[in-house]
mmCIF file of C-alpha atoms and ligand atoms in Angstrom:
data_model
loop_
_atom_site.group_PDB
_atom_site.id
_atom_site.type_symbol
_atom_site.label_atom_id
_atom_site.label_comp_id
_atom_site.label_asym_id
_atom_site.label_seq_id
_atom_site.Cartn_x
_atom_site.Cartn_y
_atom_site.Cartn_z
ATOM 1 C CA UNK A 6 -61.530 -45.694 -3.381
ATOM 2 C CA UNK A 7 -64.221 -47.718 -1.637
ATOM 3 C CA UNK A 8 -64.093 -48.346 1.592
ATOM 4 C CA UNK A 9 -64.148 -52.615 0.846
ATOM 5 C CA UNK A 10 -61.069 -52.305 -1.842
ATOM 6 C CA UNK A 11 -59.031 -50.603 1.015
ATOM 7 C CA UNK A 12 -59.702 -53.107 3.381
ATOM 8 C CA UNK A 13 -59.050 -56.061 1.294
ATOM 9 C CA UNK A 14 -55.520 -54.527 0.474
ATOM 10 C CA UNK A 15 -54.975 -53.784 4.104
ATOM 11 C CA UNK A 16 -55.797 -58.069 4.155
ATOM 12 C CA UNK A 17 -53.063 -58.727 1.684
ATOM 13 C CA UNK A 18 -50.695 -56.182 3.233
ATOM 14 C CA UNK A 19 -50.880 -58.253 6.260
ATOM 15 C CA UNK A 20 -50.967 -61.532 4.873
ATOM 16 C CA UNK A 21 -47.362 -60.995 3.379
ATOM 17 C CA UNK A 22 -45.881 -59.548 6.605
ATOM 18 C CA UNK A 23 -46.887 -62.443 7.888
ATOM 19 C CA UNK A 24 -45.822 -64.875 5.533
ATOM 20 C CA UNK A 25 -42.272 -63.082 5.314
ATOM 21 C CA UNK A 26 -42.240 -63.120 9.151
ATOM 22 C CA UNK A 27 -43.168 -67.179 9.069
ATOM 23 C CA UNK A 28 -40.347 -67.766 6.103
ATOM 24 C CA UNK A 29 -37.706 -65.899 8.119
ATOM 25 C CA UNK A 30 -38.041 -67.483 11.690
ATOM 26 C CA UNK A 31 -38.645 -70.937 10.429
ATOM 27 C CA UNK A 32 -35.001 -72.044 10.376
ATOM 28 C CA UNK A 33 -34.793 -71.548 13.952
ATOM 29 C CA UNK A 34 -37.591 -73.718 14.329
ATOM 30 C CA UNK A 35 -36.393 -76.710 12.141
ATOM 31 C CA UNK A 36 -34.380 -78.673 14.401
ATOM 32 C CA UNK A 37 -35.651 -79.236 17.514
ATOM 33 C CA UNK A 38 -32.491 -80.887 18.134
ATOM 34 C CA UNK A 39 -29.848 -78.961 20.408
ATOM 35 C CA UNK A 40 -26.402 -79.077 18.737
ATOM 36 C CA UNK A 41 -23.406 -79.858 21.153
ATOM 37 C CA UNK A 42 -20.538 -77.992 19.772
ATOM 38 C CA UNK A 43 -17.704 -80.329 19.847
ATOM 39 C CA UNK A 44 -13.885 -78.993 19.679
ATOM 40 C CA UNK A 45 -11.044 -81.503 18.381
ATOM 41 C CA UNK A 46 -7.445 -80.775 16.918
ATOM 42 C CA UNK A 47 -7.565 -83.197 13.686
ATOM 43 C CA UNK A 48 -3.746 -84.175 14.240
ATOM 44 C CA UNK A 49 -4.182 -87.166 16.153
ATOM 45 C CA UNK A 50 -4.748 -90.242 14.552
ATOM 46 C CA UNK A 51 -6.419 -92.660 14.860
ATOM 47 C CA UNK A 52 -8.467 -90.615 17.347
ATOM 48 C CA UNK A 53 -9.318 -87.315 15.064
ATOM 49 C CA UNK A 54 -7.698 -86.275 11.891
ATOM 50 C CA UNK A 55 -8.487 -84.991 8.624
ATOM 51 C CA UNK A 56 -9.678 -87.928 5.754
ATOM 52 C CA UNK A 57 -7.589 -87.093 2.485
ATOM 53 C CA UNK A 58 -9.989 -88.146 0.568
ATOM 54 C CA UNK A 59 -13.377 -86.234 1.752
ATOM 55 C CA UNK A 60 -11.901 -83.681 3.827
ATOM 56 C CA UNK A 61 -13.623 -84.072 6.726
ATOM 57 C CA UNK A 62 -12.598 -84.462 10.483
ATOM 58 C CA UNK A 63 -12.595 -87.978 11.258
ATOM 59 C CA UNK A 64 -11.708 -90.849 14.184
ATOM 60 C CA UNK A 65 -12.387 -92.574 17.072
ATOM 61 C CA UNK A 66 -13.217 -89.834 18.975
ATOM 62 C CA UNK A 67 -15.185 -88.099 16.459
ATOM 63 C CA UNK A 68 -17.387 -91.272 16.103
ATOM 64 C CA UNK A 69 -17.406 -91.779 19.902
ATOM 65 C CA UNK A 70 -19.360 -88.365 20.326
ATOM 66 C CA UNK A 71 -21.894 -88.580 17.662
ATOM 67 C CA UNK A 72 -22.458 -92.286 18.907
ATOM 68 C CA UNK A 73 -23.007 -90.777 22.281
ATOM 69 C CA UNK A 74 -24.641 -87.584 20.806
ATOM 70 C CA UNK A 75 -27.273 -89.789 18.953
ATOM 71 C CA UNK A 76 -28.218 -91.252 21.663
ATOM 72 C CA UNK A 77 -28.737 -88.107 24.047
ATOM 73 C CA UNK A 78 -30.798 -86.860 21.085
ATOM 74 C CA UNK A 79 -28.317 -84.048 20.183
ATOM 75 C CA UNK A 80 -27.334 -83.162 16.955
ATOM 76 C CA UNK A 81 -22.814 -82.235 16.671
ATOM 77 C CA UNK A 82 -21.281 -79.941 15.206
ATOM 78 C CA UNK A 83 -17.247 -80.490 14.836
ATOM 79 C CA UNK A 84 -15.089 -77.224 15.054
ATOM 80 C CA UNK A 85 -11.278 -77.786 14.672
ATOM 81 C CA UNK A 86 -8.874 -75.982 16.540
ATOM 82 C CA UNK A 87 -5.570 -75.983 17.852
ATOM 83 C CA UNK A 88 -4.429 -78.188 20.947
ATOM 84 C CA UNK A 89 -3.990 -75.397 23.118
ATOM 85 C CA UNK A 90 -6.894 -73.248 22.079
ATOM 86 C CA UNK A 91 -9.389 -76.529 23.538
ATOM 87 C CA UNK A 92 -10.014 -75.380 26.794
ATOM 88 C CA UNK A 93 -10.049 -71.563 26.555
ATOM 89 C CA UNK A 94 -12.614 -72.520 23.843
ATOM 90 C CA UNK A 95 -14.503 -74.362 26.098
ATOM 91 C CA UNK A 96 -14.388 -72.325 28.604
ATOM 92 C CA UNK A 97 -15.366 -69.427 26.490
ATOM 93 C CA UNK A 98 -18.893 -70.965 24.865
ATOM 94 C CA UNK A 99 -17.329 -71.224 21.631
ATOM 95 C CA UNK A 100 -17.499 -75.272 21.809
ATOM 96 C CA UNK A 101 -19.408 -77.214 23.897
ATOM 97 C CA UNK A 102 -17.496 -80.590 24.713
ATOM 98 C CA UNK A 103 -13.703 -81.201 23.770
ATOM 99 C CA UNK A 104 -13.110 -84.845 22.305
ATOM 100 C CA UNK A 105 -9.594 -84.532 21.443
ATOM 101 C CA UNK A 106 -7.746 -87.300 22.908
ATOM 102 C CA UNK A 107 -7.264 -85.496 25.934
ATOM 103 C CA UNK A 108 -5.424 -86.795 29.149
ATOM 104 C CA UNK A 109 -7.284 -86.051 32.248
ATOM 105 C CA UNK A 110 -4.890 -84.523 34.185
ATOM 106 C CA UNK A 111 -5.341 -82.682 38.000
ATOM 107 C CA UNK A 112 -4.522 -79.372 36.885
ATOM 108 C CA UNK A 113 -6.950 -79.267 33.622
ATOM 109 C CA UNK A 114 -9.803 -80.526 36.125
ATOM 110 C CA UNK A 115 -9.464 -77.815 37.870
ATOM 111 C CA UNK A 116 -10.913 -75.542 35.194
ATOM 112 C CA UNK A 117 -13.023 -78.249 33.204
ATOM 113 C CA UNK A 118 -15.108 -81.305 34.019
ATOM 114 C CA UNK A 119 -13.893 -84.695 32.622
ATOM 115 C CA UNK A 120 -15.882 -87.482 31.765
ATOM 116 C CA UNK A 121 -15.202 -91.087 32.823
ATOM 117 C CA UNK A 122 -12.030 -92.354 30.922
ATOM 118 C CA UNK A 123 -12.219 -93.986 27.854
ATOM 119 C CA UNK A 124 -8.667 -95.030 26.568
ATOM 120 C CA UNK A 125 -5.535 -95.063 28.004
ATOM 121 C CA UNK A 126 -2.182 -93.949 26.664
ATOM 122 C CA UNK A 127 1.733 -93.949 27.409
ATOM 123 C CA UNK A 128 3.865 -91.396 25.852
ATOM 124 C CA UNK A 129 6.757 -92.620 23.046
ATOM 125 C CA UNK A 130 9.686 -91.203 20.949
ATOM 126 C CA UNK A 131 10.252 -91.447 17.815
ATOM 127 C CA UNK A 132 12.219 -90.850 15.454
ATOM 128 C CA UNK A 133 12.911 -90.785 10.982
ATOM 129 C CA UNK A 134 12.787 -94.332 10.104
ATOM 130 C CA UNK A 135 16.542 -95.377 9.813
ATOM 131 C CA UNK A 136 18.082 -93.135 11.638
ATOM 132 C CA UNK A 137 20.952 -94.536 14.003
ATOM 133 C CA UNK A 138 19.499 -92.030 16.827
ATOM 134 C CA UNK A 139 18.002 -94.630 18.913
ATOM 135 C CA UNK A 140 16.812 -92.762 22.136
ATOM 136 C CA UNK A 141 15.457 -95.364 24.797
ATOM 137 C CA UNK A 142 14.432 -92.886 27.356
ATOM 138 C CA UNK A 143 14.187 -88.809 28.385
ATOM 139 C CA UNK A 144 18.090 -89.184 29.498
ATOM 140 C CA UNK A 145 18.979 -89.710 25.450
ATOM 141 C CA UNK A 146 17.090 -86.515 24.044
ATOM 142 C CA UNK A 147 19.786 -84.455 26.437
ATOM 143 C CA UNK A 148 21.129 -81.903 24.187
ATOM 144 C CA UNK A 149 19.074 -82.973 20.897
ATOM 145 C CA UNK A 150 16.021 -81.232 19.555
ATOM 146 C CA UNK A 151 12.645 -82.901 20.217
ATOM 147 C CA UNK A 152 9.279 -81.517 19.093
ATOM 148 C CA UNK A 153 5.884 -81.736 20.472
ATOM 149 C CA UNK A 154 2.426 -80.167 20.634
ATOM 150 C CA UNK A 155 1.982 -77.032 22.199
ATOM 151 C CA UNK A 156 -0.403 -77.787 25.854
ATOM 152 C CA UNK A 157 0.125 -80.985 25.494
ATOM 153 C CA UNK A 158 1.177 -83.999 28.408
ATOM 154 C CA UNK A 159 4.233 -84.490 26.230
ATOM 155 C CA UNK A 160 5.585 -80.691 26.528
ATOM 156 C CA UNK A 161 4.622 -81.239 30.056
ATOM 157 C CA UNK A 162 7.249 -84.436 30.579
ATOM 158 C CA UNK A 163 9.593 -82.968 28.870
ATOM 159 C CA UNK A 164 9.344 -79.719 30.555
ATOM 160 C CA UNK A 165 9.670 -81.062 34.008
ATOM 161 C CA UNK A 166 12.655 -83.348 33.402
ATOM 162 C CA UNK A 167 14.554 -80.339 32.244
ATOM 163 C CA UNK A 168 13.206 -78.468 35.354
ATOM 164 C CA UNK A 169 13.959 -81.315 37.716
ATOM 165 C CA UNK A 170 17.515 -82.446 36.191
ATOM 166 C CA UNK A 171 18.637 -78.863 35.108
ATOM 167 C CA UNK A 172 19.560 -80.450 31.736
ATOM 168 C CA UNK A 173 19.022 -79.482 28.411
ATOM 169 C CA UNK A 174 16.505 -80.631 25.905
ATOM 170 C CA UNK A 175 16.218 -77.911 22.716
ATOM 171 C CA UNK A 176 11.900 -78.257 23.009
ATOM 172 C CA UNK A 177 10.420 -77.243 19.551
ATOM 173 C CA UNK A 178 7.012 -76.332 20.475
ATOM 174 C CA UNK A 179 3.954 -76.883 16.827
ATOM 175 C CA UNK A 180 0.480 -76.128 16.797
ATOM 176 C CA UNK A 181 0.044 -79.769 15.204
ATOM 177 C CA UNK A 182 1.282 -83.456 15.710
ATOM 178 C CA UNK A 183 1.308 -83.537 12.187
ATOM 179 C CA UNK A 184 3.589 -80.857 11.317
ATOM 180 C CA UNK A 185 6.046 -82.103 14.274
ATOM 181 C CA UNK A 186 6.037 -85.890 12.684
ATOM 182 C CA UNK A 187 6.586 -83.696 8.944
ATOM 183 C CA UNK A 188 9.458 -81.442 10.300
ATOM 184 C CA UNK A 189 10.812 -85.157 11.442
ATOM 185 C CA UNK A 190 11.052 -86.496 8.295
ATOM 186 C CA UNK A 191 12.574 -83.852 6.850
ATOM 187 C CA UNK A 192 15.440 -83.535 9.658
ATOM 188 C CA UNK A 193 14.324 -80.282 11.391
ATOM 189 C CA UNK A 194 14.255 -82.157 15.040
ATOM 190 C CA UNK A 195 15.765 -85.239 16.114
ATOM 191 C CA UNK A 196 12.613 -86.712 17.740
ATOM 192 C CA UNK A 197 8.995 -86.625 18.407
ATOM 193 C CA UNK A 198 7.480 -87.215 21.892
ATOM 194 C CA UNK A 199 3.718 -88.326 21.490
ATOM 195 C CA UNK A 200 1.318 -89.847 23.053
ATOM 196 C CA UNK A 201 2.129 -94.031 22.306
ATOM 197 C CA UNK A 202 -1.063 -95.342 20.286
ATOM 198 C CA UNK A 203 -0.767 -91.957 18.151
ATOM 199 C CA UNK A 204 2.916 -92.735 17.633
ATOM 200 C CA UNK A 205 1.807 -96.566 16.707
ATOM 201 C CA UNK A 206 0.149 -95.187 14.070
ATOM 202 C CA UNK A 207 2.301 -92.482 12.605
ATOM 203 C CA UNK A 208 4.709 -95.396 12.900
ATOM 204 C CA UNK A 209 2.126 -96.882 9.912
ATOM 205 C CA UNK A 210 1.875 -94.165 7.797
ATOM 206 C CA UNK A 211 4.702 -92.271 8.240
ATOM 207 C CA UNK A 212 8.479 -92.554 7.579
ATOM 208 C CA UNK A 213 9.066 -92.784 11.604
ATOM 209 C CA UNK A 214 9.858 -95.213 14.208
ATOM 210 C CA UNK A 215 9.306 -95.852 17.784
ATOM 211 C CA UNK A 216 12.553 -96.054 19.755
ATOM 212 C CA UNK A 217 11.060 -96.462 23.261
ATOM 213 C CA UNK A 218 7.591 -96.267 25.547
ATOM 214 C CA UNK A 219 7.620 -94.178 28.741
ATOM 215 C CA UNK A 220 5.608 -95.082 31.108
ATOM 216 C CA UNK A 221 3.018 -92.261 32.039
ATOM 217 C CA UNK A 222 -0.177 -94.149 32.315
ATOM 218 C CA UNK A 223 -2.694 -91.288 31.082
ATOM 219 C CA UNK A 224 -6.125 -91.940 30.346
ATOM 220 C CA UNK A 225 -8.090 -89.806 27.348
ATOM 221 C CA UNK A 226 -11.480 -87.933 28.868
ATOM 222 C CA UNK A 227 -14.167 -86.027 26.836
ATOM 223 C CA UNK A 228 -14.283 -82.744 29.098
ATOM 224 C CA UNK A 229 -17.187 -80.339 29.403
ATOM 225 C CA UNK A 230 -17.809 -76.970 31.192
ATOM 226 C CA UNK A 231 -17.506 -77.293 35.023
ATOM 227 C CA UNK A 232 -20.990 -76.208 35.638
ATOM 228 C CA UNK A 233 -22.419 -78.191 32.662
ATOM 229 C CA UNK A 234 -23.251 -80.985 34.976
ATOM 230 C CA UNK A 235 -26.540 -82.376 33.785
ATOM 231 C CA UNK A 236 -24.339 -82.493 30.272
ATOM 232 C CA UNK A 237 -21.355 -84.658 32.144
ATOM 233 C CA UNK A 238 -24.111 -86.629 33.941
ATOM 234 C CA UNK A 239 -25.617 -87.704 30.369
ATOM 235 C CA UNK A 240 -22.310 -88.104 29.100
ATOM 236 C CA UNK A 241 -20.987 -90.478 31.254
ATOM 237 C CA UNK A 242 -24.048 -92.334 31.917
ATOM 238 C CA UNK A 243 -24.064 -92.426 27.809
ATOM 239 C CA UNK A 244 -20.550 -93.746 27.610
ATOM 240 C CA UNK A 245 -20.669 -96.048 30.421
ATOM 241 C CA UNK A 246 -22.916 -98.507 28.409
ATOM 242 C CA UNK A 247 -21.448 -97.416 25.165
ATOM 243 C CA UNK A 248 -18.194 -98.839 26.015
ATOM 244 C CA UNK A 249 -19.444 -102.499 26.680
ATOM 245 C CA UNK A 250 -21.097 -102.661 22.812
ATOM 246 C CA UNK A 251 -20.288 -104.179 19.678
ATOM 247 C CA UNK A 252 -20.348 -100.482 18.339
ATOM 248 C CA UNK A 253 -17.988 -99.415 19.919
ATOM 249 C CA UNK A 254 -16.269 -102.780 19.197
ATOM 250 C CA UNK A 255 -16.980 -101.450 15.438
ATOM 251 C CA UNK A 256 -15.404 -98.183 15.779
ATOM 252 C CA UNK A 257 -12.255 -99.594 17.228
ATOM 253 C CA UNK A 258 -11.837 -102.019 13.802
ATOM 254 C CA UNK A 259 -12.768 -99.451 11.929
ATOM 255 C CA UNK A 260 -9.882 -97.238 13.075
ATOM 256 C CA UNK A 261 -7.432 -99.624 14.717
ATOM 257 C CA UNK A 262 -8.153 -102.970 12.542
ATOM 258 C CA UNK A 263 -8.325 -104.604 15.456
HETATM 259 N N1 LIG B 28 -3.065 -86.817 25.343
HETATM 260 C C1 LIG B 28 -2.208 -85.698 25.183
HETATM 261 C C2 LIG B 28 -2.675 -84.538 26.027
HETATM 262 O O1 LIG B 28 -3.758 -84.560 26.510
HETATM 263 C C3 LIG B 28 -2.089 -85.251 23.723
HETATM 264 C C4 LIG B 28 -3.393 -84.897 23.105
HETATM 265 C C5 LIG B 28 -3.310 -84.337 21.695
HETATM 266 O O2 LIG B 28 -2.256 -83.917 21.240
HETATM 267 N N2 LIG B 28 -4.392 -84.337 20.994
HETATM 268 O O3 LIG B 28 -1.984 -83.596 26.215
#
């Protein structure tokens, strides 16, 4: 073989190595966009759960983030989890930001970072529509059955009134708000504690009613990493303006009809 033909192989050789090496790094290179991981428990409505119709994760908090997302120039991805599983998942780098409805509370801040709040919420019982079980405070659910999320500020109330009274409140602990309103309906427990604008609208689309409001003044926080504070700066800088606009306005009549 002459010396030309081997070189022009040894060309072509190299010009598909290098084509195949272009082809199989280029989807790293397509976005430039960084994508903030965001971890929700579609349970909640109106603030995340699950469309019937397309399947997908939906709310107020899911269009809060990529509202605030868009304009930080990040692209989201939505990963669905349980409740409880938020903040080890956040904690762990499997999820980025949590928008879940989440109460900022003292003792979550001390492992995550929460932004400024951005709704506020009391927590309710209820109970199957009709039933003669009318429950107008924590003293009434003494001796029933009452289910709520697991980690949730719910469990929590409940938890401490049996601590702090020494009486007894059968707590049925579910991975989902939506399997504690279903076991409802069907009789399994005698009420639901939830947080109050959730429980306004299960009241809506479920066969359950509110019996009373209890008075916990929480207020719902999109939570980060604790060292992620150039994130939490953006954030909150982000939702601080977002809050006074007519999109936001939008998203709340989109979800609420109000
Ligand atoms: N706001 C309540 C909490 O933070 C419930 C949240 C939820 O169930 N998604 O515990």
């Amino acid at each position: 073989m002459r010396i030309t033909t081997l070189i022009v192989i040894a060309v072509i050789l190299i010009a598909i190595i290098g084509v195949a090496i272009v082809i199989e790094l280029a989807p790293m290179y397509q976005s430039s966009k960084k994508v903030l991981r965001v971890g929700t428990s579609p349970d909640f409505p109106p603030f995340e759960y699950i469309d019937n119709k397309t399947g997908e994760v939906v709310g107020i908090d899911i269009d809060l983030v990529k509202a605030l997302a868009k304009k930080l120039g990040y692209d989201v991805q939505i990963i669905q989890m349980d409740f409880d599983g938020l903040i080890p998942a956040l904690i762990n780098k499997q999820i980025d930001i949590i928008a879940s409805g989440m109460t900022i509370t003292n003792e979550r801040a001390q492992v995550v970072a929460f932004t400024i709040p951005y709704w506020r919420s009391d927590q309710a019982i209820v109970v199957r529509r009709g039933s003669s079980f009318k429950p107008m405070g924590l003293d009434d659910l003494v001796g029933r059955t009452v289910g709520v999320q697991s980690g949730t500020t719910a469990q929590d109330l409940l938890q401490k009134y049996v601590n702090s009274t020494g009486k007894q409140i059968n707590i049925k602990i579910y991975t989902s708000y939506v399997l504690a309103v279903q076991d409802l309906e069907n009789g399994n427990v005698d009420a639901v504690v939830i947080d109050s604008p959730v429980a306004s609208m299960f009241e809506r689309i479920r066969n359950v009613n509110i019996t009373a409001v209890i008075p916990t003044n929480e207020s719902y926080g999109l939570a980060v990493r604790k060292e992620d504070t150039a994130l939490l700066n953006q954030l909150n800088n982000a939702l601080k303006e977002f809050l006074n606009t007519t999109d936001w306005q939008a998203i709340l009549q989109k979800y609420l009809g109000v």
